[in-house]
XYZ file of C-alpha atoms in Angstrom:
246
model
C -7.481 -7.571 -57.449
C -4.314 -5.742 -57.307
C -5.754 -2.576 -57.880
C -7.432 -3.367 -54.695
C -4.448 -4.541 -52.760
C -2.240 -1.651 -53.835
C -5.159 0.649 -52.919
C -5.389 -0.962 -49.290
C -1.762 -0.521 -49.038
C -1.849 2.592 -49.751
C -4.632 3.247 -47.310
C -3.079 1.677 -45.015
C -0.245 3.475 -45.466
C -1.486 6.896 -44.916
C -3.611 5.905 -41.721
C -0.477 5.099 -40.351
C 0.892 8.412 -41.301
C -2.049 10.030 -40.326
C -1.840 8.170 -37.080
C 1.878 9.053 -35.838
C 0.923 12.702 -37.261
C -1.903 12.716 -34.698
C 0.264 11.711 -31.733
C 3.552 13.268 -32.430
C 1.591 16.826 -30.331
C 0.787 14.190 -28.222
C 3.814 12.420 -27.754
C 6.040 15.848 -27.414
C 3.439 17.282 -24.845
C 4.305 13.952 -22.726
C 7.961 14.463 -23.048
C 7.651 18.075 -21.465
C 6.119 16.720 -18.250
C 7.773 15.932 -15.157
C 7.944 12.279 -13.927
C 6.086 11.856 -10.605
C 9.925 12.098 -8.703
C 10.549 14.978 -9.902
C 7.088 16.706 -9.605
C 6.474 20.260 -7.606
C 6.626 19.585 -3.838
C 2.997 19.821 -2.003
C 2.080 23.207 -0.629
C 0.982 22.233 2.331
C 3.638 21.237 4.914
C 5.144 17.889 5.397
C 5.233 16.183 8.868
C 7.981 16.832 11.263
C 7.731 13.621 12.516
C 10.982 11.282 12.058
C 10.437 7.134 11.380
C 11.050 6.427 15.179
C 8.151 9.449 16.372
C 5.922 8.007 14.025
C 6.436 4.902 15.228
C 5.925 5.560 19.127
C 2.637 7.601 18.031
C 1.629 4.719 16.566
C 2.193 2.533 19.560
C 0.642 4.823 21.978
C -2.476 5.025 20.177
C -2.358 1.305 19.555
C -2.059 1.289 23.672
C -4.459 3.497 24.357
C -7.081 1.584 22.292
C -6.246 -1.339 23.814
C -7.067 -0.052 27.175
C -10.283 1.678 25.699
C -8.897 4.958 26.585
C -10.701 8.274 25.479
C -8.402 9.313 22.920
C -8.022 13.288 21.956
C -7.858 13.163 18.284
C -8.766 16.100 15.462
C -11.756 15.305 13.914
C -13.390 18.874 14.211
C -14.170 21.819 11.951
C -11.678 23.053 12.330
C -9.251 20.101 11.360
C -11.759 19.712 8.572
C -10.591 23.041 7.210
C -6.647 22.894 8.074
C -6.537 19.684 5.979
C -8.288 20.473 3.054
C -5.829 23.317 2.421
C -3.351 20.163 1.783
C -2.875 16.766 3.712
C 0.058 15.825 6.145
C 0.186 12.290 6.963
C 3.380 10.604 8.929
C 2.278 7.344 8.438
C 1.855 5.060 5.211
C 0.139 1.730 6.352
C -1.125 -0.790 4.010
C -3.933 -3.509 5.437
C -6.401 -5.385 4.857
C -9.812 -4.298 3.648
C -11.277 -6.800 6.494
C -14.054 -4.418 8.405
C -12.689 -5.154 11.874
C -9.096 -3.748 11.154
C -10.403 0.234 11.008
C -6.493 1.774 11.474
C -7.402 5.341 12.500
C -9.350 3.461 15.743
C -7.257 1.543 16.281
C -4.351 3.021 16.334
C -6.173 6.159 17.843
C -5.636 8.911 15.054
C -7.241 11.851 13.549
C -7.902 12.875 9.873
C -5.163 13.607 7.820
C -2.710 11.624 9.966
C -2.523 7.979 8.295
C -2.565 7.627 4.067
C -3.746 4.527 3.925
C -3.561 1.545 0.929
C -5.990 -1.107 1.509
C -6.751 -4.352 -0.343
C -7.986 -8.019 0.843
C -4.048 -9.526 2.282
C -2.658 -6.650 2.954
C -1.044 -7.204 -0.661
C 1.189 -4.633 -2.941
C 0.142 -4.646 -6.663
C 1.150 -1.543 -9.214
C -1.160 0.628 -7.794
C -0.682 -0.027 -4.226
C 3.268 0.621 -5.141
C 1.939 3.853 -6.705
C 0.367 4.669 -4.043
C 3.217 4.379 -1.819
C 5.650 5.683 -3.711
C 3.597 9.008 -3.716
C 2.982 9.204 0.131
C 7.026 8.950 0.439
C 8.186 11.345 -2.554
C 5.214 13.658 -2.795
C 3.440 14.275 0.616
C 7.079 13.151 2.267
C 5.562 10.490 4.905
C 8.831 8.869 6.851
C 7.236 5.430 8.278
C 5.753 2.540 5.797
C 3.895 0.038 7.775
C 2.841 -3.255 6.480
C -0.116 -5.057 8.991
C -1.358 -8.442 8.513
C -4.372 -9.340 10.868
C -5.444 -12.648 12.855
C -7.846 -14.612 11.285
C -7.228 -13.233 7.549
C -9.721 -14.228 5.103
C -7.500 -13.461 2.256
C -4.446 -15.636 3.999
C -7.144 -18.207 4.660
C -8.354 -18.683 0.974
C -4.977 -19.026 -0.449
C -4.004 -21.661 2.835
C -7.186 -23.625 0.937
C -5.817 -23.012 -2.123
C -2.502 -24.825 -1.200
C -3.841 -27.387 1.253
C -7.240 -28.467 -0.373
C -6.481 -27.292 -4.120
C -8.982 -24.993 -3.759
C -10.532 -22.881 -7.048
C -11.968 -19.519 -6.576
C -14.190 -17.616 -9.190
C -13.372 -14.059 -10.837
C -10.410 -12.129 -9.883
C -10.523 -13.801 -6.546
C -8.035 -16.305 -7.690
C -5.907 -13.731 -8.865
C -6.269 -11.027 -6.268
C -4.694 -13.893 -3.384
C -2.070 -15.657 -6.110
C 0.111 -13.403 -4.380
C 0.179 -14.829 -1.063
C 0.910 -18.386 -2.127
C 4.310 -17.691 -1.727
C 3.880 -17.101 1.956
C 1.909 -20.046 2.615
C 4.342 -22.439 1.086
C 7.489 -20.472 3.572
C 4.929 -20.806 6.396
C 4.277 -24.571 5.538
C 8.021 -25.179 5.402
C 8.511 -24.458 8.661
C 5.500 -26.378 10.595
C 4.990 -23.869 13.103
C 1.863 -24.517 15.094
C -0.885 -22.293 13.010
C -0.771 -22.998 9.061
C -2.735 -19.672 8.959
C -1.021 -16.848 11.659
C 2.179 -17.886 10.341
C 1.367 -17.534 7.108
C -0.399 -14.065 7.824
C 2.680 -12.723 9.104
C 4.996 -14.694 6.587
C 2.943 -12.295 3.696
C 3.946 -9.378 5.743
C 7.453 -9.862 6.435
C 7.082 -10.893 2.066
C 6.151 -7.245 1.348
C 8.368 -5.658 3.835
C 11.547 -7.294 2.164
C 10.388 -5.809 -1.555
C 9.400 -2.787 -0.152
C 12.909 -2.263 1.541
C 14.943 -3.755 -2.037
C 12.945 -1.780 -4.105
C 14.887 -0.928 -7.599
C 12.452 2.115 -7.848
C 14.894 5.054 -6.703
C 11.330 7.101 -5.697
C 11.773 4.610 -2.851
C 14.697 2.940 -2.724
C 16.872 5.982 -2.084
C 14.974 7.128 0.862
C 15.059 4.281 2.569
C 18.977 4.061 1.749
C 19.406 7.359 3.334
C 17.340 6.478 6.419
C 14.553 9.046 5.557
C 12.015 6.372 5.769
C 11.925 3.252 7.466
C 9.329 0.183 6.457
C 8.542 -2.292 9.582
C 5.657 -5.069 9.471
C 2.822 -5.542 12.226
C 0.015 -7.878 13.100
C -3.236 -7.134 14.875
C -4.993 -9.443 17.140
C -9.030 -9.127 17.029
C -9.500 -10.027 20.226
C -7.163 -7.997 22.192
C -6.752 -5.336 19.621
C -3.170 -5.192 20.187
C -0.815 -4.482 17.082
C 2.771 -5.978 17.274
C 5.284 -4.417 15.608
C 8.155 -6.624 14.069
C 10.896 -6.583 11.372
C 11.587 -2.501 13.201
């Protein structure tokens, strides 16, 4: 019996050797590359486009749409070409996965224009942050906008969750725990639609971490005024998008 244990030991012992052995190439090869920050800069060029420009393009499509317009946009050969030598986008927007919220209508734009993060709640997890933290350092977008929608399903099943005790199945649950928060401020403060209010209480949520993030991929930017984060909410019916929190 203790021939065995000292020979398990001793097993044990080696794989473990063996083990660090095997990832010490590994390991070094990892500490040779670049972090994400400090990564080669894109090829292709970034937009010229400050915060504020991005902004008022932004608005004018939004206009435009509203007013059913016939927009000019790229969405030709030839744009097909330009951008798959290397993508310039001026706006990051994150929204909701909900299929009447389709940004490049409605905010009139072409390909290549708008790097988009979507999710059910307009919610940032680690790879939404990713995400964003990319468009700004690698493919040097200047504008982050966060837009909540009317009538939110996501907003709506965590409102049930906090009025009704509500349980969802699978990652459901999970995927709108984040936007509890925001219904309990919007409940706070009675205003006259549990649900809007919350909608745009999970917006102006995200905005505020986006804008005190500890990440210096983002947080110095935004210091510096390279980049600017504002929330917005779009109204189905009208298919106007308000900006707030500019």
């Amino acid at each position: 019996m203790t021939s065995l244990r000292l020979f398990m030991n001793s097993s044990l012992s080696r794989r473990k050797i063996l083990q660090c052995a095997c990832c010490l190439p590994v390991a070094a090869a990892l500490m040779e590359l670049p972090s994400i920050a400090n990564a080669a800069a894109p090829t292709s060029p970034r937009t010229s486009l400050t915060a504020e420009q991005a902004l008022k393009a932004l608005r004018d499509g939004n206009d435009a749409f509203m007013k059913d317009k016939e927009i000019n946009v790229e969405r030709n050969r030839d744009r097909r070409l330009e951008i798959a030598k290397g993508q310039t986008p001026f706006c990051i927007l994150i929204s909701c996965s909900d299929s009447r919220v389709p940004p490049e209508l409605l905010f009139g734009r072409g390909l290549g224009e708008l790097f988009i993060v979507r999710n059910a709640g307009n919610t940032v997890d680690t790879a939404a942050l990713g995400s964003i933290e990319y468009g700004v350092s690698q493919l040097g977008v200047p504008l982050v906008v966060v837009m909540g929608h009317e009538k939110c399903g996501a907003v709506a099943a965590a409102v049930s969750v906090v009025e009704d005790n509500t349980v969802y199945p699978g990652a459901i649950g999970q995927m709108i725990e984040p936007i509890l928060p925001a219904v309990l401020t919007a409940k706070s403060k009675k205003g006259t639609s549990l649900l809007e209010d919350s909608v745009k209480a999970n917006v102006q949520r995200t905005v505020a971490r986006l804008r005190t993030a500890s990440e210096p991929t983002l947080m110095n930017p935004i210091k510096d005024g390279k980049v600017k984060v504002v929330g917005a909410y779009y109204s189905l019916e009208n298919g106007k998008v308000d900006f707030f929190d500019v």
